């Protein structure tokens, strides 16, 4: 099982200036897998998720399942679960505060056990990220919910469960991905048909819905207006694949772009990218060509400045915004990226400036002036995608950079560094002395 330690004295040294060339694979999707791990709690039979990413968050989720009763193991990319003999519906603080999907896992335990206690979630902390819509879904399903000193307790006052209706969208920020999955899991074992209004349609949601549908739960989509879930008292197991990680694929594409190289993504076709990302990449000058059952990434005429905005699927993913920001430091002209998923996402900018990048933020809007001459820097990142952006900047910078924050990188990417090295990057991982 992957280590779950939060202490990480590893540092990364990258000597930049080497274009990346060659072929590489794409891992199973981190974000989708974390929601499938939560759904596995509901299964009444053994369930195997194939292609599970070898990341720290996979180990944390397996440990949460283990400590709350579900038998879970991770062997050679297979996340295997068996139903619990008995459940202990308390998510430990030391684990729940490491990941973003704590409330989703709590919803599965609440559904299973009629009660749950869990800490407020952790994971990346680049801005305030609330769980009010998750708690509203629990209350809509009939649970009493209490929040006290960073912990949440939810309980169904009786064993009788009734169908419910809940809204998982806000006027300002749109539909919540996590709250949509939370509501689905609450409805999956509730008799009758529950309705989720304004559901998110990100792959994290649709793939979890597909798993539930294959397992006997009734799933009916009414476009983006509503998702109707008909519960069942028995949820089947089986074997289910974790799709490829579109975010890692995009990161590898941007690594090729910022270094002026070309990379083939094996078994990952251009259709695996959201259409909004494909459009932005085309505007930037990144060519995605379908070849040999995968995608060849190239930048035949160099990078161009762009005006872009993140948005819900199939728009440009917010989790690829920091990496795009790094790549645009090498594009001629002024680029602007409007962050429309979170109130702000700019934790990568200060470190990029240490490389010599001219980047600024005005609220949710990031401005990049380029091309900048990037020079080696000693930097640290405090969330998954911010560290990844620093890796990309170091790949293009003159000299040897030192990057700290490997714990965060390992939370989201299993072997990204090995892949970059195989493509020609000059990098080493060192153990810091105490």
Coordinates of C-alpha atoms in Angstrom, one line a residue:
X1 CA 0.0 0.0 0.0
X2 CA 1.2 3.5 -0.8
X3 CA 2.7 5.4 2.2
X4 CA 0.4 7.9 3.8
X5 CA 3.0 10.0 5.6
X6 CA 2.7 13.8 5.5
X7 CA 6.3 14.4 6.3
X8 CA 8.4 14.6 3.2
X9 CA 12.1 15.6 3.1
X10 CA 12.5 14.8 -0.5
X11 CA 13.6 17.5 -2.9
X12 CA 13.7 17.5 -6.6
X13 CA 16.5 18.9 -8.7
X14 CA 15.9 19.7 -12.4
X15 CA 18.4 21.0 -14.9
X16 CA 16.3 22.6 -17.5
X17 CA 16.6 23.3 -21.2
X18 CA 16.1 19.8 -22.6
X19 CA 13.2 19.3 -25.0
X20 CA 11.1 16.2 -24.1
X21 CA 10.7 13.5 -26.8
X22 CA 9.3 10.0 -26.8
X23 CA 6.2 8.1 -25.8
X24 CA 4.7 7.7 -22.4
X25 CA 1.6 6.3 -20.6
X26 CA -1.1 8.1 -18.6
X27 CA -2.1 6.9 -15.1
X28 CA -5.6 6.2 -13.8
X29 CA -7.5 9.4 -12.9
X30 CA -6.8 10.6 -9.4
X31 CA -9.9 12.6 -9.0
X32 CA -12.2 9.9 -10.5
X33 CA -10.6 7.2 -8.4
X34 CA -11.1 9.0 -5.1
X35 CA -14.9 9.1 -5.7
X36 CA -15.0 5.5 -6.8
X37 CA -13.2 4.5 -3.6
X38 CA -16.0 6.2 -1.7
X39 CA -18.7 4.4 -3.7
X40 CA -17.0 1.1 -3.0
X41 CA -18.1 1.4 0.6
X42 CA -21.7 0.7 -0.6
X43 CA -20.9 -2.5 -2.4
X44 CA -22.4 -5.7 -1.0
X45 CA -20.0 -7.9 -2.9
X46 CA -16.2 -7.7 -3.6
X47 CA -15.3 -4.9 -6.0
X48 CA -12.1 -4.4 -7.9
X49 CA -11.2 -1.1 -9.4
X50 CA -8.5 -1.6 -12.0
X51 CA -6.0 1.1 -13.0
X52 CA -6.0 2.7 -9.6
X53 CA -3.3 5.4 -9.6
X54 CA -0.2 4.7 -7.4
X55 CA -0.5 8.0 -5.4
X56 CA -0.5 8.9 -1.7
X57 CA -4.2 9.7 -1.8
X58 CA -5.0 6.1 -2.9
X59 CA -3.2 4.8 0.2
X60 CA -5.1 7.3 2.4
X61 CA -8.4 6.2 1.1
X62 CA -7.6 2.5 1.4
X63 CA -6.7 3.1 5.1
X64 CA -9.9 5.0 5.7
X65 CA -11.9 2.1 4.3
X66 CA -9.9 -0.3 6.4
X67 CA -10.3 1.6 9.6
X68 CA -14.1 2.1 9.1
X69 CA -14.7 -1.6 8.3
X70 CA -14.4 -2.2 4.6
X71 CA -11.7 -4.6 3.7
X72 CA -9.4 -2.8 1.2
X73 CA -6.1 -3.5 -0.4
X74 CA -4.1 -2.1 -3.3
X75 CA -1.9 -4.5 -5.3
X76 CA -0.4 -3.7 -8.7
X77 CA -2.9 -1.0 -9.6
X78 CA -5.9 -2.9 -8.4
X79 CA -8.0 -1.4 -5.6
X80 CA -9.8 -4.4 -4.1
X81 CA -12.6 -4.2 -1.5
X82 CA -14.9 -6.6 0.4
X83 CA -17.9 -5.6 2.5
X84 CA -17.3 -5.1 6.2
X85 CA -18.2 -7.6 8.8
X86 CA -19.2 -4.6 10.9
X87 CA -18.7 -0.9 10.3
X88 CA -17.1 1.7 12.5
X89 CA -18.5 5.0 11.0
X90 CA -15.8 7.4 12.3
X91 CA -13.3 8.8 9.8
X92 CA -10.1 9.4 11.7
X93 CA -8.9 13.0 11.9
X94 CA -5.4 12.1 10.8
X95 CA -6.7 10.6 7.5
X96 CA -9.7 12.7 6.8
X97 CA -7.8 15.9 6.9
X98 CA -5.4 14.8 4.2
X99 CA -7.9 14.5 1.3
X100 CA -10.6 16.6 -0.3
X101 CA -13.2 13.8 -0.6
X102 CA -13.7 13.2 3.1
X103 CA -17.3 14.4 3.0
X104 CA -18.0 12.1 0.1
X105 CA -16.7 9.1 2.0
X106 CA -18.7 10.2 5.0
X107 CA -21.8 10.2 2.9
X108 CA -21.2 6.6 1.9
X109 CA -20.7 5.6 5.6
X110 CA -23.8 7.6 6.6
X111 CA -25.8 5.7 4.0
X112 CA -24.4 2.4 5.1
X113 CA -24.6 2.9 8.9
X114 CA -27.2 5.5 9.5
X115 CA -24.6 7.7 11.2
X116 CA -21.1 9.1 10.7
X117 CA -18.5 11.3 12.3
X118 CA -15.8 13.0 10.2
X119 CA -13.4 15.9 10.2
X120 CA -13.6 18.8 7.9
X121 CA -11.6 17.8 4.8
X122 CA -8.0 18.6 4.0
X123 CA -6.1 18.3 0.8
X124 CA -5.1 21.3 -1.3
X125 CA -5.6 24.6 0.5
X126 CA -5.2 27.3 -2.2
X127 CA -8.5 28.9 -1.2
X128 CA -11.5 28.3 1.1
X129 CA -13.3 25.2 0.0
X130 CA -16.6 24.7 1.7
X131 CA -18.8 21.5 2.3
X132 CA -22.1 23.3 2.9
X133 CA -23.7 21.7 -0.1
X134 CA -22.6 18.2 1.1
X135 CA -24.2 18.9 4.5
X136 CA -27.3 20.3 2.8
X137 CA -27.6 17.0 0.8
X138 CA -27.3 15.0 4.1
X139 CA -30.0 17.1 5.7
X140 CA -32.2 16.8 2.6
X141 CA -31.9 13.0 2.9
X142 CA -33.2 13.3 6.4
X143 CA -30.1 13.3 8.6
X144 CA -29.5 15.5 11.6
X145 CA -26.2 17.3 11.1
X146 CA -24.0 19.0 13.7
X147 CA -20.7 20.8 13.1
X148 CA -18.5 21.4 16.2
X149 CA -14.8 22.3 16.5
X150 CA -13.8 21.1 13.0
X151 CA -15.8 17.8 13.1
X152 CA -19.1 16.9 11.6
X153 CA -21.6 14.4 13.1
X154 CA -24.6 13.2 11.0
X155 CA -27.3 10.7 11.9
X156 CA -30.6 9.5 10.6
X157 CA -33.1 9.8 13.4
X158 CA -34.9 6.6 12.4
X159 CA -34.3 3.6 10.2
X160 CA -37.0 4.6 7.8
X161 CA -35.5 6.4 4.7
X162 CA -37.5 8.4 2.2
X163 CA -36.7 9.7 -1.2
X164 CA -35.4 13.3 -1.2
X165 CA -34.7 16.3 -3.5
X166 CA -31.6 18.4 -3.1
X167 CA -29.9 21.2 -5.1
X168 CA -26.1 20.9 -5.6
X169 CA -25.5 24.1 -7.5
X170 CA -24.8 27.7 -6.4
X171 CA -25.6 30.8 -8.4
X172 CA -22.0 32.1 -8.2
X173 CA -19.8 29.0 -8.6
X174 CA -22.2 26.6 -10.4
X175 CA -22.7 22.9 -9.7
X176 CA -20.6 21.2 -7.1
X177 CA -18.8 18.1 -8.2
X178 CA -18.3 16.6 -4.8
X179 CA -21.8 17.4 -3.5
X180 CA -23.3 15.7 -6.6
X181 CA -21.5 12.5 -5.7
X182 CA -22.4 12.9 -2.1
X183 CA -26.1 13.1 -3.0
X184 CA -25.8 10.1 -5.3
X185 CA -24.3 7.9 -2.6
X186 CA -27.0 9.0 -0.1
X187 CA -29.7 8.1 -2.7
X188 CA -28.1 4.8 -3.8
X189 CA -29.5 2.9 -0.9
X190 CA -32.6 5.0 -0.2
X191 CA -35.9 3.4 -1.3
X192 CA -37.7 5.2 -4.2
X193 CA -36.4 7.8 -6.5
X194 CA -34.4 10.8 -5.2
X195 CA -33.7 13.8 -7.4
X196 CA -30.5 15.9 -7.5
X197 CA -31.1 19.3 -9.1
X198 CA -28.5 21.1 -11.1
X199 CA -26.0 18.2 -11.0
X200 CA -22.4 18.6 -12.0
X201 CA -21.5 16.6 -15.2
X202 CA -17.7 16.3 -14.7
X203 CA -16.3 12.8 -15.5
X204 CA -15.9 12.3 -11.7
X205 CA -19.7 12.3 -11.4
X206 CA -20.6 10.5 -14.6
X207 CA -18.1 7.7 -14.0
X208 CA -19.3 7.2 -10.4
X209 CA -22.9 7.2 -11.8
X210 CA -21.8 4.5 -14.3
X211 CA -20.4 2.3 -11.5
X212 CA -23.6 2.6 -9.5
X213 CA -25.7 1.9 -12.5
X214 CA -23.7 -1.3 -13.3
X215 CA -24.1 -2.3 -9.7
X216 CA -27.9 -2.1 -9.7
X217 CA -28.7 1.5 -8.8
X218 CA -31.2 3.3 -11.1
X219 CA -29.6 6.3 -12.7
X220 CA -31.5 8.6 -15.0
X221 CA -30.1 11.8 -16.4
X222 CA -32.3 14.8 -17.3
X223 CA -29.5 16.7 -19.0
X224 CA -27.9 19.3 -16.6
X225 CA -31.3 19.9 -15.0
X226 CA -31.6 16.9 -12.8
X227 CA -30.2 13.5 -11.9
X228 CA -32.7 10.9 -10.7
X229 CA -31.4 8.0 -8.5
X230 CA -33.5 5.0 -7.6
X231 CA -32.1 3.3 -4.6
X232 CA -31.7 -0.4 -4.0
X233 CA -31.0 -2.6 -0.9
X234 CA -28.3 -4.6 -2.7
X235 CA -25.4 -3.1 -4.6
X236 CA -23.3 -5.5 -6.7
X237 CA -19.6 -5.7 -6.9
X238 CA -17.5 -6.9 -9.9
X239 CA -14.6 -5.3 -11.8
X240 CA -14.6 -1.7 -12.9
X241 CA -11.8 0.3 -14.7
X242 CA -10.6 3.7 -13.5
X243 CA -10.4 5.9 -16.7
X244 CA -7.1 7.6 -17.7
X245 CA -6.2 10.8 -15.9
X246 CA -7.0 13.6 -18.3
X247 CA -5.2 16.0 -16.0
X248 CA -1.9 14.1 -16.0
X249 CA -2.3 13.8 -19.8
X250 CA -2.7 17.6 -20.1
X251 CA 0.3 18.1 -17.7
X252 CA 2.5 15.9 -19.9
X253 CA 1.3 17.8 -23.0
X254 CA 2.2 21.1 -21.4
X255 CA 5.6 19.7 -20.3
X256 CA 6.3 18.9 -24.0
X257 CA 5.1 22.4 -25.0
X258 CA 7.1 24.4 -22.5
X259 CA 10.3 22.6 -23.5
X260 CA 9.6 22.8 -27.2
X261 CA 9.5 19.0 -27.5
X262 CA 7.0 16.4 -28.8
X263 CA 5.5 13.6 -26.8
X264 CA 3.2 10.7 -27.7
X265 CA 0.5 9.8 -25.1
X266 CA 0.0 6.0 -25.5
X267 CA -3.7 4.8 -25.6
X268 CA -4.9 8.3 -24.8
X269 CA -6.8 9.7 -27.8
X270 CA -7.5 13.5 -28.3
X271 CA -11.1 12.7 -27.4
X272 CA -9.9 12.0 -23.9
X273 CA -9.4 15.7 -23.4
X274 CA -12.3 18.1 -22.6
X275 CA -13.3 20.1 -25.6
X276 CA -12.6 23.4 -23.7
X277 CA -9.0 22.3 -23.2
X278 CA -8.5 21.2 -26.8
X279 CA -9.7 24.7 -27.9
X280 CA -7.4 26.5 -25.5
X281 CA -4.4 24.3 -26.5
X282 CA -5.1 25.1 -30.2
X283 CA -5.2 28.8 -29.5
X284 CA -1.9 28.5 -27.6
X285 CA -0.3 26.6 -30.5
X286 CA -0.3 23.1 -29.0
X287 CA -1.2 20.5 -31.7
X288 CA -2.9 17.3 -30.6
X289 CA -2.7 14.7 -33.3
X290 CA -4.4 11.3 -33.2
X291 CA -1.7 8.7 -33.9
X292 CA -1.2 5.0 -33.1
X293 CA -4.3 4.8 -30.9
X294 CA -3.0 7.8 -28.8
X295 CA -2.1 11.4 -29.1
X296 CA 1.0 13.1 -30.4
X297 CA 1.6 16.5 -28.8
X298 CA 3.7 19.1 -30.6
X299 CA 4.2 22.8 -30.9
X300 CA 5.2 23.3 -34.5
X301 CA 5.2 27.1 -34.4
X302 CA 5.9 27.9 -30.8
X303 CA 3.6 29.1 -28.0
X304 CA 1.2 32.0 -28.4
X305 CA -0.4 34.3 -25.8
X306 CA -4.0 33.5 -25.1
X307 CA -7.1 34.7 -23.2
X308 CA -8.8 31.7 -21.5
X309 CA -11.1 30.9 -18.6
X310 CA -11.5 27.8 -16.5
X311 CA -15.0 26.3 -16.3
X312 CA -17.1 23.2 -15.6
X313 CA -16.7 20.2 -17.9
X314 CA -16.3 20.3 -20.8
X315 CA -14.6 23.6 -20.2
X316 CA -10.9 24.2 -19.4
X317 CA -10.1 22.3 -16.2
X318 CA -9.1 24.4 -13.2
X319 CA -6.7 21.6 -12.2
X320 CA -4.6 22.4 -15.4
X321 CA -4.7 26.2 -14.9
X322 CA -1.4 26.4 -12.9
X323 CA 0.4 24.3 -15.5
X324 CA -1.0 26.4 -18.3
X325 CA 0.2 29.5 -16.5
X326 CA 3.7 28.1 -16.3
X327 CA 3.7 27.3 -20.1
X328 CA 2.4 30.7 -21.0
X329 CA 5.6 32.3 -19.5
X330 CA 7.2 31.1 -22.7
X331 CA 4.6 32.6 -25.1
X332 CA 5.0 36.0 -26.7
X333 CA 2.5 38.6 -25.6
X334 CA 0.1 39.1 -22.7
X335 CA -2.0 36.1 -21.6
X336 CA -5.0 36.3 -19.3
X337 CA -6.6 33.3 -17.5
X338 CA -9.9 33.9 -15.7
X339 CA -10.3 31.4 -12.8
X340 CA -14.1 30.7 -12.7
X341 CA -14.2 27.5 -10.6
X342 CA -12.6 28.8 -7.4
X343 CA -12.6 32.3 -5.8
X344 CA -8.9 32.4 -6.6
X345 CA -6.2 30.0 -7.5
X346 CA -2.8 31.7 -7.6
X347 CA -0.6 29.9 -5.1
X348 CA 1.9 29.1 -7.9
X349 CA 2.5 32.7 -8.9
X350 CA 5.0 33.7 -6.2
X351 CA 7.3 30.8 -7.0
X352 CA 7.0 31.3 -10.7
X353 CA 8.2 34.9 -10.2
X354 CA 11.3 33.4 -8.6
X355 CA 12.1 31.8 -11.9
X356 CA 11.8 35.3 -13.5
X357 CA 8.3 34.9 -14.8
X358 CA 6.1 38.1 -15.1
X359 CA 2.9 36.9 -13.6
X360 CA 0.3 38.6 -11.5
X361 CA -3.2 38.1 -10.1
X362 CA -6.1 40.6 -9.8
X363 CA -8.7 38.6 -7.9
X364 CA -9.5 35.5 -10.0
X365 CA -7.7 36.8 -13.1
X366 CA -4.1 35.8 -13.8
X367 CA -2.0 37.8 -16.2
X368 CA 1.2 36.4 -17.8
X369 CA 3.7 38.6 -19.8
X370 CA 6.0 36.7 -22.1
X371 CA 8.2 35.3 -23.2
X372 CA 10.2 35.4 -20.0
X373 CA 13.8 34.2 -19.7
X374 CA 13.4 31.6 -16.9
X375 CA 16.4 31.1 -14.6
X376 CA 16.9 28.3 -12.1
X377 CA 15.3 28.9 -8.7
X378 CA 14.9 27.2 -5.3
X379 CA 11.2 27.0 -4.7
X380 CA 8.4 25.2 -2.9
X381 CA 4.8 24.4 -3.7
X382 CA 2.0 23.9 -1.2
X383 CA -0.6 22.0 -3.4
X384 CA -0.6 19.4 -6.1
X385 CA -1.0 21.5 -9.2
X386 CA 1.1 24.4 -7.9
X387 CA 4.1 22.0 -7.4
X388 CA 3.4 20.6 -10.9
X389 CA 3.6 24.1 -12.4
X390 CA 7.0 24.7 -10.8
X391 CA 8.2 21.4 -12.2
X392 CA 7.2 22.6 -15.7
X393 CA 9.0 26.0 -15.2
X394 CA 12.1 24.2 -14.0
X395 CA 12.1 22.0 -17.2
X396 CA 12.4 25.2 -19.3
X397 CA 14.7 27.2 -17.0
X398 CA 18.4 27.8 -17.5
X399 CA 20.4 26.0 -14.8
X400 CA 19.5 23.6 -12.0
X401 CA 16.4 24.3 -9.9
X402 CA 15.5 22.8 -6.5
X403 CA 11.8 22.1 -5.8
X404 CA 10.3 21.3 -2.5
X405 CA 6.8 20.0 -1.9
X406 CA 7.2 16.4 -3.2
X407 CA 4.5 15.2 -0.7
X408 CA 2.0 17.3 -2.6
X409 CA 3.2 16.0 -6.0
X410 CA 3.0 12.4 -4.8
X411 CA -0.6 13.0 -3.7
X412 CA -1.6 13.4 -7.3
X413 CA 1.0 11.8 -9.5
X414 CA 2.3 8.3 -9.1
X415 CA 5.2 8.3 -11.5
X416 CA 5.2 11.6 -13.3
X417 CA 8.9 12.3 -12.5
X418 CA 9.9 8.9 -13.9
X419 CA 8.0 9.6 -17.0
X420 CA 9.6 13.0 -17.5
X421 CA 13.0 11.4 -17.0
X422 CA 12.3 8.8 -19.6
X423 CA 11.3 11.5 -22.0
X424 CA 14.7 13.2 -21.5
X425 CA 14.3 15.5 -18.5
X426 CA 17.5 15.8 -16.4
X427 CA 16.2 15.4 -12.8
X428 CA 17.1 13.7 -9.5
X429 CA 15.3 13.2 -6.2
X430 CA 17.4 13.9 -3.1
X431 CA 16.8 13.3 0.6
X432 CA 17.2 16.5 2.6
X433 CA 19.4 16.2 5.7
X434 CA 17.6 16.9 9.1

